[in-house]
Amino acid sequence: MFLSEAASSGPEFFYLVPLVVLIPVIGLLINIIFGKWMGEKAVGWIASAAAGLAFLVAVLLGYSLIGHPEGAVVPLAEWISIGEFNVAWAFQVDTLSVTMMLVVAGVGALIHIYSIGYMHDDVRFNNDPGRYRRFFVYMNLFIAAMMILVSADNYLMLFVGWEGVGLCSYLLIGFWFEKGEDGIGNALAAKKAFVTNRIGDFGLMIAIFIIFWAFGSLNFEEVFAQTSQVAETVILAITLLMLVGVAGKSAQIPLYVWLPDAMAGPTPVSALIHAATMVTAGVYLITRSFPLYNSAPQAQFIVAMVGGLTAFFAATIAVGQFDIKKVLAYSTISQLGFMVAAVGIGAYAAGMFHLVTHAFFKALLFLGAGSVILGIEHSHHHLEHGEHEGEGGGEFDPQDMRNMGGLRTRMKTTFWVYIIGSLALIGIFPFAGFWSKDEILLEQQMLDPPVYGLLLAAAILTAFYMGRQVLMVFFGKPRSEATAHAKENRAIITFPLILLAFFSAIGGILNLPRIHTFTDWLEHTVTTIHPVEFSFLTAVVASIVALSGLVFAWFIYDRRYKKQQELPAEKRPDDPLRQIFGPIFTALENKWWVDELYWVLFINPYIKFSYFLADVIDWRFWHDWFHDSVIVRSYNGLARFLSGPFDLGVIDGIANGLGKVTVRFAGSLRMIQTGFVRNYALSVFLGVVIIIGYLILR
Amino acid sequence: MPVISYFILSAILFTIGALGVLIRRNAIVIFMSVELMLNAANLAFVAFSRLYDTLSGQVFVFFVITVAAAEVAVGLALIVAIFRTKQSIDVDDMSSLKR
């Protein structure tokens, strides 16, 4: 190839890699320090430029990798050095990490640009324009942390990035921390995400501890080189504990519950962090640790099973949601399940490929949803201002799909990009999702039929819920005043959408069958993957599944919906599926009551246990009984003993006794002092006699 | 007359003086007993002076007589002063310090 020849003779840019972290940090520092005096525009563009420059650096790195596919490790500084054990701040540049960098910075930059327009309105709807700058600082911080995560050359540095993105996720979910249900809903959602992730991080930490214990190093290269020398059970423990971390970060069963609640954050956050990049960190971690997983087949089996179950389970819930972003959230969980299932069976290229295409179309869908929400909110506020008082703005939910409908003609650009995103997600030929999902299904079919079945079922549900969403949002008649008057957003919002739609449409060319550009690219790093032969049958089955889901959705949400609209309002169900499935739909709508189950199983017992510890152990036992009774009483007793019997008795007794003895002795001495001179004279006389007698007789 | 008889006399005089000081209560008598003891000592000095044929004993006697004269003056003045305050020269009455 011409390009690779040019690159191999061309310059290397590996030494630039620290910039992917530094540039966003510089961007956020500028915004922190000078943002106050800069305009809103400048703040947004500086943040976007930081993300864009990071993307440029990633492109240069990728270009260098074409010529030098072995990559490089670029040390920046020594970090921890204890005897033989060394952990450095070193950046790993290889095809895997650069793929992640390109996705993070590329999608990130587009979402930054989108946010300039979106947050401009969002901060005004929420009556706090001052928070505009904070948003971009957090976003840059997220890019920096994510870059640390993907460019680390050891597990500890990876963990720093891992926690950094978790922190940004928390900060951005709780961005409107004083809003939400009862004024605390968003804060609770942020807390839930943080605590759930902490459970996952706990697993990852233990895994890192065991790696350190078993391998004596945290460096990827050194650890993977010794994999064959370590006992299989140890590797199994490491990989399974790592899976706990993956389940937390990548929202897999049983720790996925935080991701739907994370939709409390502004929509660009949902797109960037909770769909495109951060949540894929778990997939990246498994791919990065592929030598460990390859030597632990049991762990691989469990990973694939968790992924398959998550893909199916989350897809069922997505069917019963009414919040436009919640549907996408469960869809994200489901798609992450696809990726985890793929990397679980060792199909790392398929998993990573799906990660990349998913980043495009899911970011697109979220940003499209944001555009829809913004359009409806705009006209809602417009209407309110027109009527001066309105019907009480708090009751209207601009994210509820039951309030939407008919936006096809009102928001044309958004509609078309949304269609492209949906088709890519559903996996319709020739959009990006078709190729990546097909590759996953193909590998599953060969290696793990039960999971293949789960994924196929998830695929049909995916088609169904996306069809349902598109039909509910864009087709039919508007179901609220605000929707009826919604208008298309400005170019700054639609421009990133169009770009993402472009990538969602053509993303498949990254890894076309027979050419396998992406697989070859990754193979330099993930050495165990091999291109799989395209199977026409699998593709047809997948397409039929997707189309049948779409047709089913059309049948219910177009034909049936229209009929129901003619019914009188009180008889009209809010969703045609409720009529058909009844209680099952209620179960879906309530997310199978998993949150409630967790409350009953874990959270309530935990709270009760905390109360027990706080009230019974700490307060009653420790404070009331131990402190007040044991310590205080014994102290008082001792003090009383010391002040009473001991001080009064012994100490005073000694002092008084000395006095009494002195008095008595003095009294007896007093007898000598008669006061009669003759007595004294006699004493003198006798004394002289004695002395002289002694002198004479000695 | 052998020298020893002077010593015996001196001892008898001293004993009488000492007993007088210890037994009698009249200050004047005690005073006289003290004088008696002094003179007993003088007698012993002179006797020894004679016995050893030196003059130093006699010189001492002169000193003793001189001191005794001064002592008499001071002592009598004290007794007069005591008598003026206590209307008595009984030494047993002179025990104010004890009370």
mmCIF file with all atom_site columns, N, CA, C and O in Angstrom, chain A residues 670 673-683 685, chain B residues 14 18 21-25 30 91-92 94-95 98:
data_model
loop_
_atom_site.group_PDB
_atom_site.id
_atom_site.type_symbol
_atom_site.label_atom_id
_atom_site.label_alt_id
_atom_site.label_comp_id
_atom_site.label_asym_id
_atom_site.label_entity_id
_atom_site.label_seq_id
_atom_site.pdbx_PDB_ins_code
_atom_site.Cartn_x
_atom_site.Cartn_y
_atom_site.Cartn_z
_atom_site.occupancy
_atom_site.B_iso_or_equiv
_atom_site.pdbx_formal_charge
_atom_site.auth_seq_id
_atom_site.auth_comp_id
_atom_site.auth_asym_id
_atom_site.auth_atom_id
_atom_site.pdbx_PDB_model_num
ATOM 1   N N  . ARG A 1 670 ? 8.938  18.570 126.227 1.00 0.00 ? 670 ARG A N  1
ATOM 2   C CA . ARG A 1 670 ? 8.577  19.772 126.964 1.00 0.00 ? 670 ARG A CA 1
ATOM 3   C C  . ARG A 1 670 ? 8.731  19.566 128.469 1.00 0.00 ? 670 ARG A C  1
ATOM 4   O O  . ARG A 1 670 ? 8.967  20.504 129.207 1.00 0.00 ? 670 ARG A O  1
ATOM 5   N N  . GLN A 1 673 ? 11.676 21.010 130.017 1.00 0.00 ? 673 GLN A N  1
ATOM 6   C CA . GLN A 1 673 ? 11.747 22.464 130.173 1.00 0.00 ? 673 GLN A CA 1
ATOM 7   C C  . GLN A 1 673 ? 10.902 22.885 131.375 1.00 0.00 ? 673 GLN A C  1
ATOM 8   O O  . GLN A 1 673 ? 9.781  23.335 131.229 1.00 0.00 ? 673 GLN A O  1
ATOM 9   N N  . THR A 1 674 ? 11.483 22.775 132.614 1.00 0.00 ? 674 THR A N  1
ATOM 10  C CA . THR A 1 674 ? 10.704 23.103 133.809 1.00 0.00 ? 674 THR A CA 1
ATOM 11  C C  . THR A 1 674 ? 10.582 24.594 134.029 1.00 0.00 ? 674 THR A C  1
ATOM 12  O O  . THR A 1 674 ? 9.649  25.046 134.659 1.00 0.00 ? 674 THR A O  1
ATOM 13  N N  . GLY A 1 675 ? 11.557 25.339 133.510 1.00 0.00 ? 675 GLY A N  1
ATOM 14  C CA . GLY A 1 675 ? 11.544 26.771 133.741 1.00 0.00 ? 675 GLY A CA 1
ATOM 15  C C  . GLY A 1 675 ? 12.277 27.150 135.034 1.00 0.00 ? 675 GLY A C  1
ATOM 16  O O  . GLY A 1 675 ? 12.458 28.319 135.335 1.00 0.00 ? 675 GLY A O  1
ATOM 17  N N  . PHE A 1 676 ? 12.700 26.128 135.781 1.00 0.00 ? 676 PHE A N  1
ATOM 18  C CA . PHE A 1 676 ? 13.425 26.414 137.032 1.00 0.00 ? 676 PHE A CA 1
ATOM 19  C C  . PHE A 1 676 ? 14.901 26.462 136.742 1.00 0.00 ? 676 PHE A C  1
ATOM 20  O O  . PHE A 1 676 ? 15.479 25.505 136.209 1.00 0.00 ? 676 PHE A O  1
ATOM 21  N N  . VAL A 1 677 ? 15.517 27.578 137.134 1.00 0.00 ? 677 VAL A N  1
ATOM 22  C CA . VAL A 1 677 ? 16.940 27.775 136.829 1.00 0.00 ? 677 VAL A CA 1
ATOM 23  C C  . VAL A 1 677 ? 17.772 26.678 137.475 1.00 0.00 ? 677 VAL A C  1
ATOM 24  O O  . VAL A 1 677 ? 18.739 26.187 136.900 1.00 0.00 ? 677 VAL A O  1
ATOM 25  N N  . ARG A 1 678 ? 17.372 26.262 138.670 1.00 0.00 ? 678 ARG A N  1
ATOM 26  C CA . ARG A 1 678 ? 18.143 25.273 139.396 1.00 0.00 ? 678 ARG A CA 1
ATOM 27  C C  . ARG A 1 678 ? 18.223 23.974 138.614 1.00 0.00 ? 678 ARG A C  1
ATOM 28  O O  . ARG A 1 678 ? 19.248 23.317 138.587 1.00 0.00 ? 678 ARG A O  1
ATOM 29  N N  . ASN A 1 679 ? 17.091 23.631 137.955 1.00 0.00 ? 679 ASN A N  1
ATOM 30  C CA . ASN A 1 679 ? 17.118 22.399 137.162 1.00 0.00 ? 679 ASN A CA 1
ATOM 31  C C  . ASN A 1 679 ? 18.134 22.484 136.052 1.00 0.00 ? 679 ASN A C  1
ATOM 32  O O  . ASN A 1 679 ? 18.874 21.559 135.800 1.00 0.00 ? 679 ASN A O  1
ATOM 33  N N  . TYR A 1 680 ? 18.136 23.674 135.415 1.00 0.00 ? 680 TYR A N  1
ATOM 34  C CA . TYR A 1 680 ? 19.084 23.856 134.319 1.00 0.00 ? 680 TYR A CA 1
ATOM 35  C C  . TYR A 1 680 ? 20.503 23.800 134.864 1.00 0.00 ? 680 TYR A C  1
ATOM 36  O O  . TYR A 1 680 ? 21.386 23.176 134.289 1.00 0.00 ? 680 TYR A O  1
ATOM 37  N N  . ALA A 1 681 ? 20.681 24.426 135.997 1.00 0.00 ? 681 ALA A N  1
ATOM 38  C CA . ALA A 1 681 ? 22.009 24.434 136.633 1.00 0.00 ? 681 ALA A CA 1
ATOM 39  C C  . ALA A 1 681 ? 22.436 23.014 136.953 1.00 0.00 ? 681 ALA A C  1
ATOM 40  O O  . ALA A 1 681 ? 23.583 22.634 136.719 1.00 0.00 ? 681 ALA A O  1
ATOM 41  N N  . LEU A 1 682 ? 21.483 22.222 137.424 1.00 0.00 ? 682 LEU A N  1
ATOM 42  C CA . LEU A 1 682 ? 21.783 20.827 137.736 1.00 0.00 ? 682 LEU A CA 1
ATOM 43  C C  . LEU A 1 682 ? 22.217 20.087 136.481 1.00 0.00 ? 682 LEU A C  1
ATOM 44  O O  . LEU A 1 682 ? 23.174 19.313 136.487 1.00 0.00 ? 682 LEU A O  1
ATOM 45  N N  . SER A 1 683 ? 21.488 20.380 135.371 1.00 0.00 ? 683 SER A N  1
ATOM 46  C CA . SER A 1 683 ? 21.837 19.714 134.128 1.00 0.00 ? 683 SER A CA 1
ATOM 47  C C  . SER A 1 683 ? 23.247 20.079 133.718 1.00 0.00 ? 683 SER A C  1
ATOM 48  O O  . SER A 1 683 ? 24.032 19.218 133.327 1.00 0.00 ? 683 SER A O  1
ATOM 49  N N  . PHE A 1 685 ? 25.586 21.092 135.585 1.00 0.00 ? 685 PHE A N  1
ATOM 50  C CA . PHE A 1 685 ? 26.495 20.497 136.544 1.00 0.00 ? 685 PHE A CA 1
ATOM 51  C C  . PHE A 1 685 ? 26.729 19.022 136.225 1.00 0.00 ? 685 PHE A C  1
ATOM 52  O O  . PHE A 1 685 ? 27.863 18.565 136.124 1.00 0.00 ? 685 PHE A O  1
ATOM 53  N N  . PHE B 2 14  ? 33.945 23.909 147.132 1.00 0.00 ? 14  PHE B N  1
ATOM 54  C CA . PHE B 2 14  ? 33.268 23.840 145.823 1.00 0.00 ? 14  PHE B CA 1
ATOM 55  C C  . PHE B 2 14  ? 31.966 23.068 145.919 1.00 0.00 ? 14  PHE B C  1
ATOM 56  O O  . PHE B 2 14  ? 30.944 23.471 145.376 1.00 0.00 ? 14  PHE B O  1
ATOM 57  N N  . ALA B 2 18  ? 28.420 24.391 145.054 1.00 0.00 ? 18  ALA B N  1
ATOM 58  C CA . ALA B 2 18  ? 27.554 23.762 144.023 1.00 0.00 ? 18  ALA B CA 1
ATOM 59  C C  . ALA B 2 18  ? 26.212 23.381 144.628 1.00 0.00 ? 18  ALA B C  1
ATOM 60  O O  . ALA B 2 18  ? 25.153 23.666 144.038 1.00 0.00 ? 18  ALA B O  1
ATOM 61  N N  . VAL B 2 21  ? 24.072 26.382 145.028 1.00 0.00 ? 21  VAL B N  1
ATOM 62  C CA . VAL B 2 21  ? 23.439 26.841 143.763 1.00 0.00 ? 21  VAL B CA 1
ATOM 63  C C  . VAL B 2 21  ? 22.224 25.971 143.417 1.00 0.00 ? 21  VAL B C  1
ATOM 64  O O  . VAL B 2 21  ? 21.176 26.466 143.032 1.00 0.00 ? 21  VAL B O  1
ATOM 65  N N  . LEU B 2 22  ? 22.387 24.645 143.629 1.00 0.00 ? 22  LEU B N  1
ATOM 66  C CA . LEU B 2 22  ? 21.306 23.741 143.207 1.00 0.00 ? 22  LEU B CA 1
ATOM 67  C C  . LEU B 2 22  ? 20.141 23.738 144.167 1.00 0.00 ? 22  LEU B C  1
ATOM 68  O O  . LEU B 2 22  ? 19.001 23.545 143.757 1.00 0.00 ? 22  LEU B O  1
ATOM 69  N N  . ILE B 2 23  ? 20.403 23.935 145.404 1.00 0.00 ? 23  ILE B N  1
ATOM 70  C CA . ILE B 2 23  ? 19.350 23.726 146.389 1.00 0.00 ? 23  ILE B CA 1
ATOM 71  C C  . ILE B 2 23  ? 18.658 25.012 146.770 1.00 0.00 ? 23  ILE B C  1
ATOM 72  O O  . ILE B 2 23  ? 17.444 25.062 146.850 1.00 0.00 ? 23  ILE B O  1
ATOM 73  N N  . ARG B 2 24  ? 19.420 26.061 146.992 1.00 0.00 ? 24  ARG B N  1
ATOM 74  C CA . ARG B 2 24  ? 18.800 27.278 147.518 1.00 0.00 ? 24  ARG B CA 1
ATOM 75  C C  . ARG B 2 24  ? 17.979 27.989 146.472 1.00 0.00 ? 24  ARG B C  1
ATOM 76  O O  . ARG B 2 24  ? 18.189 27.842 145.277 1.00 0.00 ? 24  ARG B O  1
ATOM 77  N N  . ARG B 2 25  ? 16.927 28.780 146.955 1.00 0.00 ? 25  ARG B N  1
ATOM 78  C CA . ARG B 2 25  ? 16.067 29.482 146.011 1.00 0.00 ? 25  ARG B CA 1
ATOM 79  C C  . ARG B 2 25  ? 16.296 30.981 146.062 1.00 0.00 ? 25  ARG B C  1
ATOM 80  O O  . ARG B 2 25  ? 15.894 31.694 145.154 1.00 0.00 ? 25  ARG B O  1
ATOM 81  N N  . ILE B 2 30  ? 22.262 32.062 146.180 1.00 0.00 ? 30  ILE B N  1
ATOM 82  C CA . ILE B 2 30  ? 22.839 31.376 145.014 1.00 0.00 ? 30  ILE B CA 1
ATOM 83  C C  . ILE B 2 30  ? 24.057 32.125 144.542 1.00 0.00 ? 30  ILE B C  1
ATOM 84  O O  . ILE B 2 30  ? 25.121 31.560 144.260 1.00 0.00 ? 30  ILE B O  1
ATOM 85  N N  . VAL B 2 91  ? 14.306 32.395 142.883 1.00 0.00 ? 91  VAL B N  1
ATOM 86  C CA . VAL B 2 91  ? 14.597 31.996 141.497 1.00 0.00 ? 91  VAL B CA 1
ATOM 87  C C  . VAL B 2 91  ? 13.484 31.155 140.875 1.00 0.00 ? 91  VAL B C  1
ATOM 88  O O  . VAL B 2 91  ? 13.307 31.128 139.679 1.00 0.00 ? 91  VAL B O  1
ATOM 89  N N  . ASP B 2 92  ? 12.691 30.475 141.695 1.00 0.00 ? 92  ASP B N  1
ATOM 90  C CA . ASP B 2 92  ? 11.605 29.662 141.109 1.00 0.00 ? 92  ASP B CA 1
ATOM 91  C C  . ASP B 2 92  ? 10.522 30.540 140.526 1.00 0.00 ? 92  ASP B C  1
ATOM 92  O O  . ASP B 2 92  ? 9.748  30.098 139.673 1.00 0.00 ? 92  ASP B O  1
ATOM 93  N N  . MET B 2 94  ? 11.183 33.025 138.752 1.00 0.00 ? 94  MET B N  1
ATOM 94  C CA . MET B 2 94  ? 11.719 33.529 137.473 1.00 0.00 ? 94  MET B CA 1
ATOM 95  C C  . MET B 2 94  ? 11.597 32.457 136.375 1.00 0.00 ? 94  MET B C  1
ATOM 96  O O  . MET B 2 94  ? 12.578 31.914 135.895 1.00 0.00 ? 94  MET B O  1
ATOM 97  N N  . SER B 2 95  ? 10.325 32.139 136.063 1.00 0.00 ? 95  SER B N  1
ATOM 98  C CA . SER B 2 95  ? 10.108 31.117 135.024 1.00 0.00 ? 95  SER B CA 1
ATOM 99  C C  . SER B 2 95  ? 9.062  31.592 134.016 1.00 0.00 ? 95  SER B C  1
ATOM 100 O O  . SER B 2 95  ? 8.248  30.829 133.530 1.00 0.00 ? 95  SER B O  1
ATOM 101 N N  . LYS B 2 98  ? 8.586  29.871 130.635 1.00 0.00 ? 98  LYS B N  1
ATOM 102 C CA . LYS B 2 98  ? 7.907  28.578 130.515 1.00 0.00 ? 98  LYS B CA 1
ATOM 103 C C  . LYS B 2 98  ? 6.444  28.759 130.209 1.00 0.00 ? 98  LYS B C  1
ATOM 104 O O  . LYS B 2 98  ? 5.846  27.971 129.511 1.00 0.00 ? 98  LYS B O  1
#
